[in-house]
Structure formats: structure tokens, C-alpha cells
Amino acid sequence: MKKASQSLEFFPDVPVIPYEGPDSRNPLAFKWYNPDEIVEGKTMKEHLRFSVVYWHTIRGIGADMFSMTRAWQRPWEDGTDSLDMALKRAGVLFEFCQKLGAPFYAFHDRDVAPEGRTLTETNRNLDRVVKKLKKYQEDTGVGLLWGTACLFVHPRYMHGAATSCNADVFAHAAAQVKKAIEVTHELDGAGYVFWGGREGYSTLLNTDMKRELDHLGAFLHMAVDWKKELGFKGQFYIEPKPKEPTKHQYDSDAAACLNFLRQYDLLDHLKLNLETNHATLAGHTMQHDLEVAGAAGALGSIDANTGDLLLGWDTDQFPTDIYLTTQIMLTVLKYGGFTTGGTNFDAKCRRESFEPVDLFHAHIGGMDAFARGLKIAAKIRADGRLADFVKNRYASWDTGIGKDIEKGKVGLAELEKHALKLGEVKTNQSGRQEFLENLINEFI
Ligand code: XLS
Ligand code: NI
Ligand code: NI
């Protein structure tokens, strides 16, 4: 990333955000995120790969289920969805990323450019904006973490896109994804995300689930083929979510996605983009889904947000819980860290936080929370007691019969012989959950 500009255009009252350390009382400074600080041999910036989302941060209006009226002050908006406005907004995104020191952004095709009357006109609009985004990327050094296609806002997708009951809708979605992959390639995106916005159902009474899943599998294969033909080297991801907008989304959690990918022979082509609040809506912790993905070699990227357990829907709040970020970073580090992926703030301010400066407070808080989580996780790993405990807990698998089982050397008959000889089995040592919970708190 190039040196940040102190541009006064869109956020005139906000300077380039400095790192001032934990004692600072400046709300527009980082207390923990120190981009060049080395943790486990890499800079924080390389570890965390922060990304700002176009949809909430640039296009959000503070809407909720009870009001679609703009609540948020964005002085640069002219109240239209024109191409000129779209071109101007690109400048807002890059000034924001530069002042924040976020090296990446992410977008849906329809976030950056307006739909036209026809697909041809829509694609032309997109090309115009993409040209501008490319220029800004070159000027600022801010890069694209991933692109995606919005297959859930337009009413044509009410029954789904790749899982629509209507083949023409499937074709329209395919055309849209083809173009979205092309522009992501043009912008040198590190990845491309498939989130099944309306791929699911409201009632099984009108749904042929098997047929819909087959179509989704075919759709993703077409995308994989197109990626090859295009020479796009970025990583494909699938993003699990159990519900919203449909009652039951097909990509419900990490395990369901992996099973789907395996069933349709797509496992080599897609990793997972895991979102914290989607995992909790599925009844899991984020760390659970990260472990499921990591164990399958499919931990790709994260959408960093958090939910509100009292509300129980996709509130997309900025993450501030250090315990949560510590757990996330423990698993991310365990599986070798991000390569193409990053920490993407798929998060939005509350409706009441309506001033532009709130966007800075929100992202600074999220970045500091992750920086702390990273440092704490690295300390826990360096200390080694947690890892040693887990290793010892499984010690019986490192020698003797355990080793033979893992090596596939024995079957039921040999194990019966072993068990009969033993008579009774000694239990393992205590699981010591409380001791381990206290140990984690030593570092927080
Ligand atoms: C919605 C999803 C969405 C994806 C991108 O809940 O999180 O924002 O990340 O389409
Ligand atoms: Ni997301
Ligand atoms: Ni979400």
C-alpha cells in the first residue's frame, strides 16, 4: 500500500489513523493494531489482511426491517443511484481505506455500479466503474480481497438464482457471475466468493430439493470452468449461512458446505469464507466452523463480525470481544494463517450511529480487537501449555496399540485380543476444562 494521503475530500475531519499504543486516549488512533509489528515472524498487516466491504460501509443507509429510509449522513451522496454517483463513491472507498490503513476491500457487482435497463447496459455501467476502481487501486495500493455477484436483491431472484425453479433466471445468474468473475480478474482480486443469497427454500411444499442442489453443483462447475478459461488465479470460496433470507439456506454451515462440495466433486476448487455470525446462527461457535474447515484443508477467509445473542438474527456488528478474536486467531494460526484470504469486515454500524466518523470508530475497534486476539493467541502458542495439554491428552495414540490403529495395522480381531488381555481400561487423565479456561484468561 502506498503512503496514505491526507485527502480532505470526503472525511475532512479524519486524519490518517496512527498507531499510538494501549495508553492512547485518542479515539481516532489504534491502540493495538501496529501494522509493521512482527508476530510469529510476520507483520500484523500480513497476518490480518484487513478488508473493508463496499456494501455496508459505502452503500449502507442504516436501514432495518422497519425502515428503508436513509438514517445515515453521507454528505457526498446526491440521493440518486446514477453512474456519476457510483463513480464518485469509488473515491469515498479509497479515501476511507487509505486513512484507515486497510490494505483490501470487497464488493458485490451491484454495490459498485447501478443496474441498467438491460444486462448489456448493466455490464457497461460496471465496466465504467471498474476502470475507475482499477485506477484507484494503482494509485493507492489498496487491493481487492474478493469480488462477488449480488444474486439476492433483484426480484428476479425471489425463488433463488442457481437454485431457481426458473431456468431463465439460472441463465441470468450465470451471466452475472461470469461477468463478476471477469471484473474480479481485471482488478486482480485475491479471491471470489459465492454466498447463496437466496439459495434455499421457504417451504418444502413447493421445492424439489434434489433438483435445486444438482443445479447449484452444475452452476459452480460452470464457474470453475470459466475461471480456468479466463486464467483467473484467485481463490474461489463458498460462504456458509444457515438462514436469512430463506428459512433454510442450502450452504448452512461449514460441514454442510464441505459435504456439498464433496458430493459434487468441487472440493479441489473452493475453500470456505466463514462469517462469525453465520456460524452462531447455525448453532455453532465461529471457532467450531473454523476447525471444521481447517481440518478439511478448506479454511480460506473470514467475514469478521459478530451477532447479538439476544436478537438472534444477522446483525453484522463489528467485533470487539477479545475472547472471540483470540479463539479465531488461535485456529487461524494453527492452520498456517491466511494466504489468499483475510479479515473482511462484513459488519455495519448500528442505525443510531449515523455520522461518517462512526465508520472509523467501528473499523478501528474491529482492527484493534483482532490485533489483540492475534497477539494473545501468539502468546498462548509460545507458552505451549495449552498445546502440550492437548498433545498429552492423546498420548495413547502415539505408541503401542494407538499407533497401530492410526497406521491401519489392526482390525477388530486384533483389538479384541488387546481388550481381553487388558481386562479393564483405565480412564484418561481429567479433561481439566476449568483449568484450561483459567489458563486462557491468564493471557487476556
Ligand atoms: C450475508 C453475507 C454477504 C456475503 C457476500 O449475510 O454475509 O454479505 O458476505 O455476499
Ligand atoms: Ni459475509
Ligand atoms: Ni452475513
Short mmCIF file of C-alpha atoms and ligand atoms in Angstrom, two decimals:
data_model
loop_
_atom_site.label_atom_id
_atom_site.label_comp_id
_atom_site.label_asym_id
_atom_site.label_seq_id
_atom_site.Cartn_x
_atom_site.Cartn_y
_atom_site.Cartn_z
CA MET A 1 0.00 0.00 0.00
CA LYS A 2 1.25 3.47 -0.88
CA LYS A 3 1.67 6.19 1.71
CA ALA A 4 -1.75 7.28 2.89
CA SER A 5 -2.99 10.59 1.61
CA GLN A 6 -4.35 13.20 4.00
CA SER A 7 -7.11 13.89 1.46
CA LEU A 8 -9.77 16.22 2.76
CA GLU A 9 -12.41 15.35 0.24
CA PHE A 10 -14.92 13.04 1.93
CA PHE A 11 -13.74 12.71 5.53
CA PRO A 12 -12.21 16.17 6.11
CA ASP A 13 -12.16 15.80 9.92
CA VAL A 14 -10.46 12.43 9.98
CA PRO A 15 -6.68 12.17 9.68
CA VAL A 16 -4.70 9.12 8.63
CA ILE A 17 -5.22 6.83 11.64
CA PRO A 18 -1.93 6.49 13.56
CA TYR A 19 -0.83 3.73 15.93
CA GLU A 20 -0.46 5.28 19.38
CA GLY A 21 -0.35 2.23 21.65
CA PRO A 22 -2.50 1.00 24.54
CA ASP A 23 -2.14 4.16 26.64
CA SER A 24 -3.59 6.45 23.99
CA ARG A 25 -6.97 8.05 24.66
CA ASN A 26 -7.37 9.23 21.08
CA PRO A 27 -10.48 7.59 19.60
CA LEU A 28 -9.04 8.02 16.09
CA ALA A 29 -5.86 6.04 16.82
CA PHE A 30 -5.00 2.35 17.01
CA LYS A 31 -4.17 1.07 20.47
CA TRP A 32 -3.15 -2.43 19.36
CA TYR A 33 -3.03 -2.66 15.59
CA ASN A 34 0.51 -1.75 14.72
CA PRO A 35 0.80 -2.83 11.07
CA ASP A 36 4.56 -3.34 10.98
CA GLU A 37 4.88 -5.10 14.33
CA ILE A 38 6.16 -8.66 13.96
CA VAL A 39 4.16 -11.54 15.43
CA GLU A 40 5.30 -15.12 14.79
CA GLY A 41 7.65 -13.95 12.05
CA LYS A 42 5.16 -11.89 10.02
CA THR A 43 3.88 -8.33 10.32
CA MET A 44 0.41 -7.80 11.75
CA LYS A 45 -0.58 -6.41 8.40
CA GLU A 46 0.43 -9.63 6.64
CA HIS A 47 -1.31 -11.78 9.24
CA LEU A 48 -4.62 -9.97 9.37
CA ARG A 49 -5.11 -8.70 5.81
CA PHE A 50 -7.96 -6.37 6.77
CA SER A 51 -10.65 -5.62 4.24
CA VAL A 52 -13.47 -3.04 4.08
CA VAL A 53 -16.79 -4.02 2.49
CA TYR A 54 -18.42 -1.83 -0.11
CA TRP A 55 -21.99 -2.92 0.70
CA HIS A 56 -22.22 -1.87 4.35
CA THR A 57 -19.56 0.79 4.56
CA ILE A 58 -20.14 2.64 1.30
CA ARG A 59 -23.71 1.64 0.37
CA GLY A 60 -25.31 1.19 3.79
CA ILE A 61 -28.06 3.67 4.69
CA GLY A 62 -28.89 2.42 8.19
CA ALA A 63 -31.98 0.56 7.00
CA ASP A 64 -33.65 -2.13 9.08
CA MET A 65 -36.79 -4.26 8.78
CA PHE A 66 -38.90 -1.31 9.92
CA SER A 67 -37.42 1.44 7.79
CA MET A 68 -35.83 1.57 4.39
CA THR A 69 -35.33 5.32 4.75
CA ARG A 70 -31.76 6.58 4.91
CA ALA A 71 -30.72 7.25 8.50
CA TRP A 72 -27.01 7.75 7.92
CA GLN A 73 -25.46 11.07 6.99
CA ARG A 74 -23.24 10.73 3.97
CA PRO A 75 -22.73 14.30 2.72
CA TRP A 76 -21.29 13.16 -0.61
CA GLU A 77 -24.49 11.28 -1.63
CA ASP A 78 -26.77 13.13 -4.07
CA GLY A 79 -29.81 10.92 -3.48
CA THR A 80 -29.52 9.11 -6.82
CA ASP A 81 -28.28 5.75 -7.98
CA SER A 82 -26.68 7.28 -11.08
CA LEU A 83 -23.47 6.22 -12.74
CA ASP A 84 -21.90 9.57 -11.79
CA MET A 85 -22.73 8.93 -8.16
CA ALA A 86 -21.24 5.43 -8.45
CA LEU A 87 -18.02 6.86 -9.87
CA LYS A 88 -17.82 9.40 -7.06
CA ARG A 89 -18.42 6.76 -4.36
CA ALA A 90 -15.37 4.83 -5.52
CA GLY A 91 -13.35 7.80 -4.27
CA VAL A 92 -15.01 7.54 -0.85
CA LEU A 93 -13.99 3.89 -0.51
CA PHE A 94 -10.36 4.53 -1.35
CA GLU A 95 -10.03 7.61 0.88
CA PHE A 96 -11.54 5.54 3.69
CA CYS A 97 -9.22 2.55 3.16
CA GLN A 98 -6.18 4.77 2.89
CA LYS A 99 -6.91 6.74 6.05
CA LEU A 100 -7.69 3.53 7.90
CA GLY A 101 -4.68 1.67 6.53
CA ALA A 102 -6.87 -1.22 5.31
CA PRO A 103 -4.99 -2.99 2.51
CA PHE A 104 -8.10 -4.57 0.91
CA TYR A 105 -11.75 -4.11 0.04
CA ALA A 106 -14.52 -6.43 -1.16
CA PHE A 107 -17.64 -5.80 -3.24
CA HIS A 108 -20.70 -7.20 -5.00
CA ASP A 109 -21.08 -6.17 -8.64
CA ARG A 110 -24.24 -4.18 -7.83
CA ASP A 111 -22.64 -2.31 -4.91
CA VAL A 112 -20.24 -0.50 -7.18
CA ALA A 113 -22.38 0.18 -10.27
CA PRO A 114 -26.13 0.60 -10.90
CA GLU A 115 -28.25 -1.86 -12.86
CA GLY A 116 -29.29 -0.56 -16.28
CA ARG A 117 -32.44 -1.35 -18.25
CA THR A 118 -30.80 -4.40 -19.83
CA LEU A 119 -27.95 -6.70 -18.90
CA THR A 120 -25.87 -5.12 -21.65
CA GLU A 121 -26.36 -1.67 -20.14
CA THR A 122 -25.67 -3.02 -16.65
CA ASN A 123 -22.41 -4.59 -17.81
CA ARG A 124 -21.43 -1.32 -19.48
CA ASN A 125 -22.03 0.56 -16.20
CA LEU A 126 -19.94 -1.98 -14.37
CA ASP A 127 -17.09 -1.66 -16.84
CA ARG A 128 -17.04 2.12 -16.41
CA VAL A 129 -16.75 1.88 -12.61
CA VAL A 130 -14.27 -0.99 -12.72
CA LYS A 131 -11.96 1.14 -14.85
CA LYS A 132 -12.04 3.78 -12.12
CA LEU A 133 -11.56 1.23 -9.33
CA LYS A 134 -8.53 -0.09 -11.17
CA LYS A 135 -7.02 3.37 -11.39
CA TYR A 136 -7.63 3.97 -7.66
CA GLN A 137 -6.06 0.59 -6.83
CA GLU A 138 -2.96 1.54 -8.79
CA ASP A 139 -2.76 4.98 -7.19
CA THR A 140 -3.31 3.84 -3.60
CA GLY A 141 -2.01 0.26 -3.49
CA VAL A 142 -5.29 -0.87 -1.91
CA GLY A 143 -6.23 -4.24 -3.44
CA LEU A 144 -9.32 -6.37 -3.93
CA LEU A 145 -9.65 -9.22 -1.40
CA TRP A 146 -12.60 -10.70 -3.26
CA GLY A 147 -15.40 -9.88 -5.61
CA THR A 148 -18.86 -11.42 -5.78
CA ALA A 149 -22.19 -11.12 -7.57
CA CYS A 150 -25.34 -9.87 -5.88
CA LEU A 151 -27.88 -12.60 -6.64
CA PHE A 152 -30.40 -11.69 -3.97
CA VAL A 153 -31.64 -8.08 -4.22
CA HIS A 154 -33.39 -8.01 -7.60
CA PRO A 155 -36.92 -9.51 -7.59
CA ARG A 156 -35.96 -11.86 -10.44
CA TYR A 157 -34.10 -13.86 -7.79
CA MET A 158 -37.05 -14.25 -5.42
CA HIS A 159 -37.04 -18.06 -5.92
CA GLY A 160 -33.24 -18.27 -5.86
CA ALA A 161 -30.55 -17.84 -8.52
CA ALA A 162 -28.58 -21.05 -9.21
CA THR A 163 -31.38 -22.93 -7.38
CA SER A 164 -34.27 -21.07 -9.00
CA CYS A 165 -37.22 -23.07 -10.29
CA ASN A 166 -36.89 -20.99 -13.48
CA ALA A 167 -34.14 -21.90 -15.98
CA ASP A 168 -34.04 -18.38 -17.48
CA VAL A 169 -33.27 -16.98 -14.04
CA PHE A 170 -30.48 -19.56 -13.68
CA ALA A 171 -29.09 -18.35 -17.02
CA HIS A 172 -29.29 -14.69 -15.97
CA ALA A 173 -27.46 -15.50 -12.73
CA ALA A 174 -24.83 -17.41 -14.71
CA ALA A 175 -24.29 -14.42 -16.99
CA GLN A 176 -23.97 -12.16 -13.97
CA VAL A 177 -21.45 -14.44 -12.27
CA LYS A 178 -19.44 -14.79 -15.48
CA LYS A 179 -19.11 -11.02 -15.67
CA ALA A 180 -18.39 -10.67 -11.93
CA ILE A 181 -15.53 -13.18 -12.20
CA GLU A 182 -14.20 -11.26 -15.18
CA VAL A 183 -14.14 -7.92 -13.37
CA THR A 184 -12.63 -9.54 -10.27
CA HIS A 185 -9.89 -10.89 -12.54
CA GLU A 186 -9.47 -7.46 -14.14
CA LEU A 187 -8.99 -5.96 -10.66
CA ASP A 188 -6.51 -8.67 -9.71
CA GLY A 189 -8.77 -9.95 -6.92
CA ALA A 190 -7.20 -12.42 -4.49
CA GLY A 191 -10.46 -14.34 -4.43
CA TYR A 192 -14.09 -14.67 -5.46
CA VAL A 193 -16.96 -15.54 -3.09
CA PHE A 194 -20.17 -17.48 -3.63
CA TRP A 195 -22.69 -16.69 -0.95
CA GLY A 196 -26.01 -18.35 -1.71
CA GLY A 197 -28.16 -15.30 -1.02
CA ARG A 198 -31.49 -16.95 -1.84
CA GLU A 199 -30.26 -20.49 -2.46
CA GLY A 200 -32.61 -22.31 -0.12
CA TYR A 201 -36.35 -22.51 0.46
CA SER A 202 -39.24 -21.13 2.45
CA THR A 203 -41.33 -24.29 2.23
CA LEU A 204 -40.65 -27.83 1.07
CA LEU A 205 -44.22 -27.96 -0.29
CA ASN A 206 -43.10 -26.19 -3.47
CA THR A 207 -39.45 -27.28 -3.54
CA ASP A 208 -37.61 -30.03 -5.40
CA MET A 209 -34.54 -30.01 -3.19
CA LYS A 210 -32.57 -32.66 -5.07
CA ARG A 211 -33.03 -30.86 -8.36
CA GLU A 212 -32.06 -27.50 -6.87
CA LEU A 213 -28.89 -28.93 -5.33
CA ASP A 214 -27.94 -30.58 -8.63
CA HIS A 215 -28.36 -27.22 -10.33
CA LEU A 216 -26.18 -25.47 -7.75
CA GLY A 217 -23.48 -28.09 -8.29
CA ALA A 218 -23.68 -27.61 -12.06
CA PHE A 219 -23.58 -23.83 -11.66
CA LEU A 220 -20.38 -23.95 -9.61
CA HIS A 221 -18.75 -26.31 -12.11
CA MET A 222 -19.52 -23.81 -14.87
CA ALA A 223 -17.87 -21.09 -12.77
CA VAL A 224 -14.80 -23.29 -12.22
CA ASP A 225 -14.59 -23.91 -15.99
CA TRP A 226 -14.91 -20.21 -16.74
CA LYS A 227 -12.21 -19.36 -14.19
CA LYS A 228 -9.84 -21.74 -15.99
CA GLU A 229 -10.69 -20.39 -19.41
CA LEU A 230 -10.13 -16.85 -18.18
CA GLY A 231 -6.87 -17.66 -16.44
CA PHE A 232 -8.13 -16.18 -13.16
CA LYS A 233 -5.79 -17.37 -10.42
CA GLY A 234 -7.74 -16.11 -7.39
CA GLN A 235 -9.25 -18.49 -4.85
CA PHE A 236 -12.96 -19.44 -5.04
CA TYR A 237 -14.81 -19.54 -1.71
CA ILE A 238 -18.25 -20.61 -0.60
CA GLU A 239 -19.73 -18.74 2.39
CA PRO A 240 -21.96 -20.76 4.73
CA LYS A 241 -25.09 -19.29 6.32
CA PRO A 242 -27.99 -21.29 7.80
CA LYS A 243 -30.92 -18.91 7.32
CA GLU A 244 -31.83 -15.41 6.10
CA PRO A 245 -33.16 -14.58 3.66
CA THR A 246 -34.63 -18.08 3.26
CA LYS A 247 -35.82 -20.23 6.13
CA HIS A 248 -33.28 -22.89 5.22
CA GLN A 249 -30.20 -21.95 3.21
CA TYR A 250 -28.50 -24.89 1.48
CA ASP A 251 -24.99 -23.73 2.44
CA SER A 252 -25.98 -23.92 6.09
CA ASP A 253 -22.65 -24.37 7.85
CA ALA A 254 -19.04 -25.40 7.25
CA ALA A 255 -19.80 -29.12 7.47
CA ALA A 256 -22.81 -28.88 5.13
CA CYS A 257 -20.78 -26.88 2.60
CA LEU A 258 -17.92 -29.37 2.68
CA ASN A 259 -20.34 -32.24 2.21
CA PHE A 260 -21.95 -30.45 -0.73
CA LEU A 261 -18.56 -29.73 -2.31
CA ARG A 262 -17.51 -33.34 -1.85
CA GLN A 263 -20.76 -34.72 -3.27
CA TYR A 264 -20.48 -32.58 -6.38
CA ASP A 265 -16.74 -33.09 -6.81
CA LEU A 266 -15.87 -29.44 -6.14
CA LEU A 267 -13.63 -29.85 -3.10
CA ASP A 268 -10.46 -29.05 -5.04
CA HIS A 269 -11.88 -25.79 -6.34
CA LEU A 270 -13.46 -23.99 -3.39
CA LYS A 271 -12.44 -23.13 0.14
CA LEU A 272 -14.69 -21.63 2.79
CA ASN A 273 -15.25 -18.00 3.68
CA LEU A 274 -16.54 -18.22 7.23
CA GLU A 275 -18.58 -15.48 8.87
CA THR A 276 -18.78 -15.30 12.66
CA ASN A 277 -22.45 -14.54 12.99
CA HIS A 278 -23.42 -17.13 10.38
CA ALA A 279 -21.67 -19.77 12.49
CA THR A 280 -23.55 -18.67 15.60
CA LEU A 281 -26.87 -18.60 13.73
CA ALA A 282 -26.12 -22.23 12.78
CA GLY A 283 -25.79 -23.07 16.47
CA HIS A 284 -22.00 -23.26 16.42
CA THR A 285 -19.17 -21.08 17.59
CA MET A 286 -17.01 -19.41 14.95
CA GLN A 287 -14.06 -21.43 16.22
CA HIS A 288 -16.02 -24.64 15.64
CA ASP A 289 -16.63 -23.80 11.99
CA LEU A 290 -13.00 -22.69 11.57
CA GLU A 291 -11.84 -26.04 12.96
CA VAL A 292 -14.19 -27.95 10.66
CA ALA A 293 -12.82 -26.03 7.67
CA GLY A 294 -9.20 -26.22 8.83
CA ALA A 295 -9.34 -29.98 9.34
CA ALA A 296 -10.54 -30.35 5.73
CA GLY A 297 -7.81 -28.05 4.37
CA ALA A 298 -10.50 -25.56 3.37
CA LEU A 299 -10.00 -22.63 5.74
CA GLY A 300 -9.90 -19.78 3.25
CA SER A 301 -11.00 -16.41 4.58
CA ILE A 302 -13.21 -14.86 7.25
CA ASP A 303 -16.04 -12.36 7.35
CA ALA A 304 -15.33 -10.72 10.68
CA ASN A 305 -18.40 -9.59 12.54
CA THR A 306 -20.45 -10.70 15.48
CA GLY A 307 -24.10 -11.16 16.33
CA ASP A 308 -26.22 -10.37 19.35
CA LEU A 309 -27.36 -13.49 21.18
CA LEU A 310 -30.45 -11.68 22.43
CA LEU A 311 -31.54 -10.78 18.91
CA GLY A 312 -30.66 -13.99 17.10
CA TRP A 313 -30.55 -12.64 13.56
CA ASP A 314 -27.76 -11.48 11.26
CA THR A 315 -26.96 -8.18 12.99
CA ASP A 316 -23.48 -7.87 11.39
CA GLN A 317 -21.93 -5.98 14.31
CA PHE A 318 -18.28 -5.03 14.46
CA PRO A 319 -16.25 -7.48 16.54
CA THR A 320 -15.00 -6.12 19.86
CA ASP A 321 -14.90 -9.25 22.02
CA ILE A 322 -11.26 -10.13 22.72
CA TYR A 323 -12.14 -13.66 23.79
CA LEU A 324 -13.76 -14.26 20.40
CA THR A 325 -10.90 -12.77 18.37
CA THR A 326 -8.40 -14.79 20.43
CA GLN A 327 -10.26 -18.03 19.63
CA ILE A 328 -10.42 -17.12 15.95
CA MET A 329 -6.73 -16.28 15.74
CA LEU A 330 -5.72 -19.42 17.66
CA THR A 331 -7.35 -21.54 14.96
CA VAL A 332 -6.22 -19.37 12.05
CA LEU A 333 -2.59 -19.56 13.27
CA LYS A 334 -2.92 -23.29 13.92
CA TYR A 335 -3.78 -23.86 10.27
CA GLY A 336 -0.94 -21.70 8.98
CA GLY A 337 -2.62 -18.29 8.64
CA PHE A 338 -4.29 -16.65 5.67
CA THR A 339 -2.81 -16.97 2.20
CA THR A 340 -5.32 -15.53 -0.28
CA GLY A 341 -7.86 -14.81 2.45
CA GLY A 342 -8.12 -12.09 5.04
CA THR A 343 -10.18 -10.48 7.78
CA ASN A 344 -13.07 -8.92 5.93
CA PHE A 345 -15.32 -6.60 7.97
CA ASP A 346 -18.72 -7.74 6.76
CA ALA A 347 -20.12 -5.52 9.50
CA LYS A 348 -22.16 -2.39 9.86
CA CYS A 349 -22.70 0.38 12.36
CA ARG A 350 -25.94 0.48 14.32
CA ARG A 351 -28.70 2.61 12.80
CA GLU A 352 -28.22 5.18 15.55
CA SER A 353 -24.51 5.59 14.70
CA PHE A 354 -25.26 7.83 11.76
CA GLU A 355 -22.21 10.06 11.32
CA PRO A 356 -19.35 9.28 8.91
CA VAL A 357 -16.86 9.25 11.79
CA ASP A 358 -18.72 6.25 13.27
CA LEU A 359 -17.37 4.20 10.35
CA PHE A 360 -13.86 4.92 11.59
CA HIS A 361 -14.65 4.12 15.23
CA ALA A 362 -16.20 0.82 14.10
CA HIS A 363 -13.29 -0.32 11.95
CA ILE A 364 -10.61 0.88 14.37
CA GLY A 365 -12.33 -1.12 17.13
CA GLY A 366 -12.53 -4.24 14.98
CA MET A 367 -8.91 -3.97 13.87
CA ASP A 368 -7.70 -3.42 17.43
CA ALA A 369 -9.78 -6.37 18.66
CA PHE A 370 -8.20 -8.64 16.04
CA ALA A 371 -4.71 -7.29 16.68
CA ARG A 372 -5.15 -8.09 20.36
CA GLY A 373 -6.56 -11.52 19.55
CA LEU A 374 -3.56 -12.19 17.31
CA LYS A 375 -1.05 -11.14 19.97
CA ILE A 376 -2.79 -13.12 22.70
CA ALA A 377 -3.07 -16.21 20.50
CA ALA A 378 0.64 -15.97 19.65
CA LYS A 379 1.49 -15.72 23.36
CA ILE A 380 -0.64 -18.75 24.19
CA ARG A 381 1.13 -20.66 21.43
CA ALA A 382 4.58 -19.53 22.57
CA ASP A 383 3.76 -20.51 26.16
CA GLY A 384 2.95 -24.01 24.91
CA ARG A 385 0.98 -25.27 27.93
CA LEU A 386 -2.31 -25.45 26.03
CA ALA A 387 -0.82 -27.35 23.09
CA ASP A 388 1.10 -29.65 25.43
CA PHE A 389 -2.05 -30.44 27.33
CA VAL A 390 -3.89 -31.43 24.18
CA LYS A 391 -0.94 -33.45 22.94
CA ASN A 392 -0.69 -35.34 26.24
CA ARG A 393 -4.41 -35.99 26.25
CA TYR A 394 -3.95 -38.05 23.10
CA ALA A 395 -0.63 -39.63 24.14
CA SER A 396 -2.08 -43.16 23.97
CA TRP A 397 -2.25 -42.76 20.19
CA ASP A 398 1.46 -42.06 19.82
CA THR A 399 2.69 -45.55 20.74
CA GLY A 400 1.55 -49.16 21.01
CA ILE A 401 -1.99 -50.07 20.04
CA GLY A 402 -2.99 -46.44 19.36
CA LYS A 403 -0.21 -46.04 16.82
CA ASP A 404 -1.17 -49.36 15.22
CA ILE A 405 -4.79 -48.22 14.86
CA GLU A 406 -3.79 -44.92 13.28
CA LYS A 407 -1.47 -46.72 10.89
CA GLY A 408 -4.30 -49.06 9.88
CA LYS A 409 -2.32 -52.10 11.02
CA VAL A 410 -5.05 -53.72 13.12
CA GLY A 411 -8.68 -54.75 12.77
CA LEU A 412 -11.45 -55.73 15.16
CA ALA A 413 -9.94 -59.16 15.87
CA GLU A 414 -6.57 -57.71 17.00
CA LEU A 415 -8.34 -55.07 19.07
CA GLU A 416 -10.48 -57.73 20.75
CA LYS A 417 -7.32 -59.61 21.68
CA HIS A 418 -5.84 -56.42 23.10
CA ALA A 419 -9.00 -55.62 25.09
CA LEU A 420 -9.34 -59.14 26.51
CA LYS A 421 -5.73 -59.06 27.65
CA LEU A 422 -6.23 -55.69 29.36
CA GLY A 423 -9.30 -56.72 31.29
CA GLU A 424 -10.45 -53.26 32.35
CA VAL A 425 -9.38 -49.94 30.81
CA LYS A 426 -8.03 -47.05 32.85
CA THR A 427 -9.75 -43.71 32.14
CA ASN A 428 -7.62 -40.96 30.71
CA GLN A 429 -6.49 -38.09 32.93
CA SER A 430 -9.02 -35.34 33.78
CA GLY A 431 -10.26 -33.17 30.91
CA ARG A 432 -9.47 -30.11 33.06
CA GLN A 433 -11.79 -27.72 31.24
CA GLU A 434 -11.88 -25.28 34.16
CA PHE A 435 -8.09 -25.31 34.49
CA LEU A 436 -7.77 -24.58 30.75
CA GLU A 437 -10.35 -21.78 30.86
CA ASN A 438 -8.32 -20.18 33.64
CA LEU A 439 -5.16 -20.65 31.61
CA ILE A 440 -6.63 -18.72 28.65
CA ASN A 441 -7.66 -15.92 30.99
CA GLU A 442 -4.05 -15.59 32.16
CA PHE A 443 -3.34 -14.14 28.71
CA ILE A 444 -6.38 -11.91 28.20
C1 XLS B 1 -24.80 -12.01 4.06
C2 XLS B 1 -23.46 -12.33 3.61
C3 XLS B 1 -22.96 -11.48 2.45
C4 XLS B 1 -21.76 -12.11 1.81
C5 XLS B 1 -21.44 -11.55 0.46
O1 XLS B 1 -25.24 -12.37 5.15
O2 XLS B 1 -22.60 -12.24 4.69
O3 XLS B 1 -22.70 -10.20 2.88
O4 XLS B 1 -20.64 -11.98 2.59
O5 XLS B 1 -22.46 -11.76 -0.43
NI NI B 2 -20.48 -12.26 4.60
NI NI B 3 -23.84 -12.10 6.96
#
